[in-house]
């Protein structure tokens, strides 16, 4: 083989290697179902323990996954909320501060949550890597003993208080719970 042929083959191989396209990597949060979306009262997600046979909220803070009421493309690999789980939902969009929030009641028996579970908080630190799509911060408190939940997704981290988990939904985020 001549030197010219070798260079031509090398140039062709280099061209092929350099022009291949690669799929964008899937974020670990998306791959593990830890991306929630809060769009409206008709399109929303909540974080819950991944296994309905191991449902202690606080013990699953590092493993929670998103469950949505409908299939939402911006919440990849989210699971479906159990039928009848959400009993009431109140949606608020604070346009001035650019946050969205849902509050309400749920039926703990629809996902085997325990009536003695005082609940816990999910936020952008636990489960690790979790996000509310389109927002830089979120905080969710789930209280099975009271059968209430609250979720706020915020553009400004200061509008999502993550340091008051033991104070409960009504104290931390306000809202309507009927």
CSV table of C-alpha atoms in Angstrom, one decimal:
chain,number,residue,atom,x,y,z
A,1,UNK,CA,0.0,0.0,0.0
A,2,UNK,CA,1.4,3.4,-0.9
A,3,UNK,CA,1.9,6.2,1.6
A,4,UNK,CA,-0.8,8.2,-0.2
A,5,UNK,CA,-3.4,5.3,0.1
A,6,UNK,CA,-2.6,5.0,3.8
A,7,UNK,CA,-3.1,8.7,4.4
A,8,UNK,CA,-6.4,8.6,2.4
A,9,UNK,CA,-7.7,5.7,4.5
A,10,UNK,CA,-6.6,7.4,7.7
A,11,UNK,CA,-8.3,10.7,6.7
A,12,UNK,CA,-11.5,8.8,5.8
A,13,UNK,CA,-11.6,7.0,9.1
A,14,UNK,CA,-10.9,10.2,11.0
A,15,UNK,CA,-13.8,11.9,9.1
A,16,UNK,CA,-16.2,9.1,10.0
A,17,UNK,CA,-15.2,9.1,13.7
A,18,UNK,CA,-15.5,12.9,13.9
A,19,UNK,CA,-18.9,13.1,12.3
A,20,UNK,CA,-20.7,10.5,14.3
A,21,UNK,CA,-23.6,11.8,16.4
A,22,UNK,CA,-24.1,10.7,19.9
A,23,UNK,CA,-27.3,10.9,21.9
A,24,UNK,CA,-27.3,13.3,24.8
A,25,UNK,CA,-26.7,11.5,28.1
A,26,UNK,CA,-29.8,11.0,30.2
A,27,UNK,CA,-29.5,12.7,33.6
A,28,UNK,CA,-29.4,10.4,36.5
A,29,UNK,CA,-32.5,12.1,38.0
A,30,UNK,CA,-34.5,11.5,34.8
A,31,UNK,CA,-33.3,7.9,34.5
A,32,UNK,CA,-34.3,7.2,38.1
A,33,UNK,CA,-37.7,8.9,37.9
A,34,UNK,CA,-36.7,11.8,40.2
A,35,UNK,CA,-37.9,14.6,38.0
A,36,UNK,CA,-41.3,16.0,39.0
A,37,UNK,CA,-43.4,18.5,37.1
A,38,UNK,CA,-45.9,21.0,38.5
A,39,UNK,CA,-47.8,22.6,35.6
A,40,UNK,CA,-51.4,23.0,36.7
A,41,UNK,CA,-54.2,21.5,38.8
A,42,UNK,CA,-54.5,19.0,35.9
A,43,UNK,CA,-50.8,18.1,35.5
A,44,UNK,CA,-48.7,17.5,38.6
A,45,UNK,CA,-46.4,15.1,40.4
A,46,UNK,CA,-45.5,14.3,44.0
A,47,UNK,CA,-42.6,12.4,45.4
A,48,UNK,CA,-43.3,9.2,47.2
A,49,UNK,CA,-41.3,6.2,48.4
A,50,UNK,CA,-40.5,3.9,45.5
A,51,UNK,CA,-42.0,0.7,47.0
A,52,UNK,CA,-45.5,0.6,48.5
A,53,UNK,CA,-44.4,-2.1,50.8
A,54,UNK,CA,-41.7,0.2,52.4
A,55,UNK,CA,-43.6,3.5,52.7
A,56,UNK,CA,-42.1,5.4,55.7
A,57,UNK,CA,-41.7,8.9,54.3
A,58,UNK,CA,-38.7,10.0,56.3
A,59,UNK,CA,-36.8,6.7,55.8
A,60,UNK,CA,-37.2,7.0,52.0
A,61,UNK,CA,-36.0,10.6,51.7
A,62,UNK,CA,-33.0,9.4,49.7
A,63,UNK,CA,-35.0,7.0,47.5
A,64,UNK,CA,-38.3,8.8,46.7
A,65,UNK,CA,-39.4,8.9,43.1
A,66,UNK,CA,-41.9,11.1,41.2
A,67,UNK,CA,-45.5,10.0,40.8
A,68,UNK,CA,-47.8,12.0,38.4
A,69,UNK,CA,-51.5,12.1,37.9
A,70,UNK,CA,-51.1,11.9,34.1
A,71,UNK,CA,-48.2,11.2,31.8
A,72,UNK,CA,-46.1,14.3,31.7
A,73,UNK,CA,-43.2,14.5,29.1
A,74,UNK,CA,-41.2,16.8,31.4
A,75,UNK,CA,-41.2,14.2,34.2
A,76,UNK,CA,-39.5,11.3,32.5
A,77,UNK,CA,-39.8,7.8,34.1
A,78,UNK,CA,-42.3,9.1,36.7
A,79,UNK,CA,-44.8,6.6,37.9
A,80,UNK,CA,-48.6,6.9,38.0
A,81,UNK,CA,-50.2,8.2,41.2
A,82,UNK,CA,-52.5,5.5,42.6
A,83,UNK,CA,-56.1,5.9,41.6
A,84,UNK,CA,-58.0,7.8,44.4
A,85,UNK,CA,-54.8,8.8,46.2
A,86,UNK,CA,-55.3,12.6,45.8
A,87,UNK,CA,-58.5,13.6,47.6
A,88,UNK,CA,-58.2,17.4,47.1
A,89,UNK,CA,-55.8,19.7,45.4
A,90,UNK,CA,-55.4,23.4,45.4
A,91,UNK,CA,-53.0,25.0,42.8
A,92,UNK,CA,-51.4,28.4,43.2
A,93,UNK,CA,-49.1,30.2,40.9
A,94,UNK,CA,-47.4,33.2,42.5
A,95,UNK,CA,-46.5,35.2,39.4
A,96,UNK,CA,-44.6,37.9,41.3
A,97,UNK,CA,-42.2,35.5,42.9
A,98,UNK,CA,-42.5,32.9,40.1
A,99,UNK,CA,-43.3,29.8,42.2
A,100,UNK,CA,-46.1,27.2,41.9
A,101,UNK,CA,-47.6,25.2,44.7
A,102,UNK,CA,-50.1,22.5,45.3
A,103,UNK,CA,-51.6,21.6,48.7
A,104,UNK,CA,-54.3,19.2,49.7
A,105,UNK,CA,-55.4,15.9,51.2
A,106,UNK,CA,-54.7,12.3,50.2
A,107,UNK,CA,-55.9,8.9,51.1
A,108,UNK,CA,-53.0,7.1,52.7
A,109,UNK,CA,-54.6,3.7,52.1
A,110,UNK,CA,-54.2,4.0,48.4
A,111,UNK,CA,-50.4,3.7,48.7
A,112,UNK,CA,-50.1,1.8,51.9
A,113,UNK,CA,-48.9,4.8,53.9
A,114,UNK,CA,-49.1,4.2,57.7
A,115,UNK,CA,-51.4,6.3,59.9
A,116,UNK,CA,-48.6,6.6,62.6
A,117,UNK,CA,-46.1,8.0,60.1
A,118,UNK,CA,-45.5,11.7,61.0
A,119,UNK,CA,-44.1,12.3,57.5
A,120,UNK,CA,-41.1,14.0,56.2
A,121,UNK,CA,-39.7,16.3,53.6
A,122,UNK,CA,-38.4,15.9,50.0
A,123,UNK,CA,-36.4,18.6,48.4
A,124,UNK,CA,-33.5,19.2,45.9
A,125,UNK,CA,-31.1,17.6,48.5
A,126,UNK,CA,-33.0,14.5,49.2
A,127,UNK,CA,-33.6,12.5,47.2
A,128,UNK,CA,-30.2,13.4,45.8
A,129,UNK,CA,-30.4,14.9,42.4
A,130,UNK,CA,-34.2,15.3,42.4
A,131,UNK,CA,-35.7,18.3,40.6
A,132,UNK,CA,-38.9,20.0,39.8
A,133,UNK,CA,-38.6,20.5,36.1
A,134,UNK,CA,-38.2,24.2,35.1
A,135,UNK,CA,-37.4,25.4,38.7
A,136,UNK,CA,-34.2,25.7,40.7
A,137,UNK,CA,-35.6,24.5,44.0
A,138,UNK,CA,-38.6,22.6,45.5
A,139,UNK,CA,-39.8,21.5,48.8
A,140,UNK,CA,-42.5,18.8,49.5
A,141,UNK,CA,-43.8,17.8,52.9
A,142,UNK,CA,-45.9,14.7,53.1
A,143,UNK,CA,-47.8,13.9,56.4
A,144,UNK,CA,-49.5,10.5,56.3
A,145,UNK,CA,-50.8,10.8,59.9
A,146,UNK,CA,-52.7,13.9,58.9
A,147,UNK,CA,-53.3,12.9,55.2
A,148,UNK,CA,-52.0,16.2,53.9
A,149,UNK,CA,-49.3,17.1,51.4
A,150,UNK,CA,-47.7,20.3,50.0
A,151,UNK,CA,-45.3,20.9,47.2
A,152,UNK,CA,-43.8,24.2,46.1
A,153,UNK,CA,-41.4,24.6,43.1
A,154,UNK,CA,-39.5,27.8,43.0
A,155,UNK,CA,-37.3,29.8,40.6
A,156,UNK,CA,-35.7,31.5,43.7
A,157,UNK,CA,-34.4,29.0,46.3
A,158,UNK,CA,-35.3,31.4,49.1
A,159,UNK,CA,-39.0,30.9,48.3
A,160,UNK,CA,-38.7,27.2,49.0
A,161,UNK,CA,-38.0,26.9,52.8
A,162,UNK,CA,-36.2,23.6,53.2
A,163,UNK,CA,-35.1,24.1,56.8
A,164,UNK,CA,-38.5,23.7,58.5
A,165,UNK,CA,-39.5,20.1,57.7
A,166,UNK,CA,-40.7,19.3,61.3
A,167,UNK,CA,-43.1,22.3,61.3
A,168,UNK,CA,-45.5,20.7,58.8
A,169,UNK,CA,-47.2,21.8,55.6
A,170,UNK,CA,-49.6,24.3,57.1
A,171,UNK,CA,-46.8,26.2,58.9
A,172,UNK,CA,-44.2,26.0,56.2
A,173,UNK,CA,-46.1,26.6,53.0
A,174,UNK,CA,-49.6,27.7,54.1
A,175,UNK,CA,-52.3,26.7,51.6
A,176,UNK,CA,-55.7,25.1,51.7
A,177,UNK,CA,-56.1,21.5,53.0
A,178,UNK,CA,-59.8,20.7,52.6
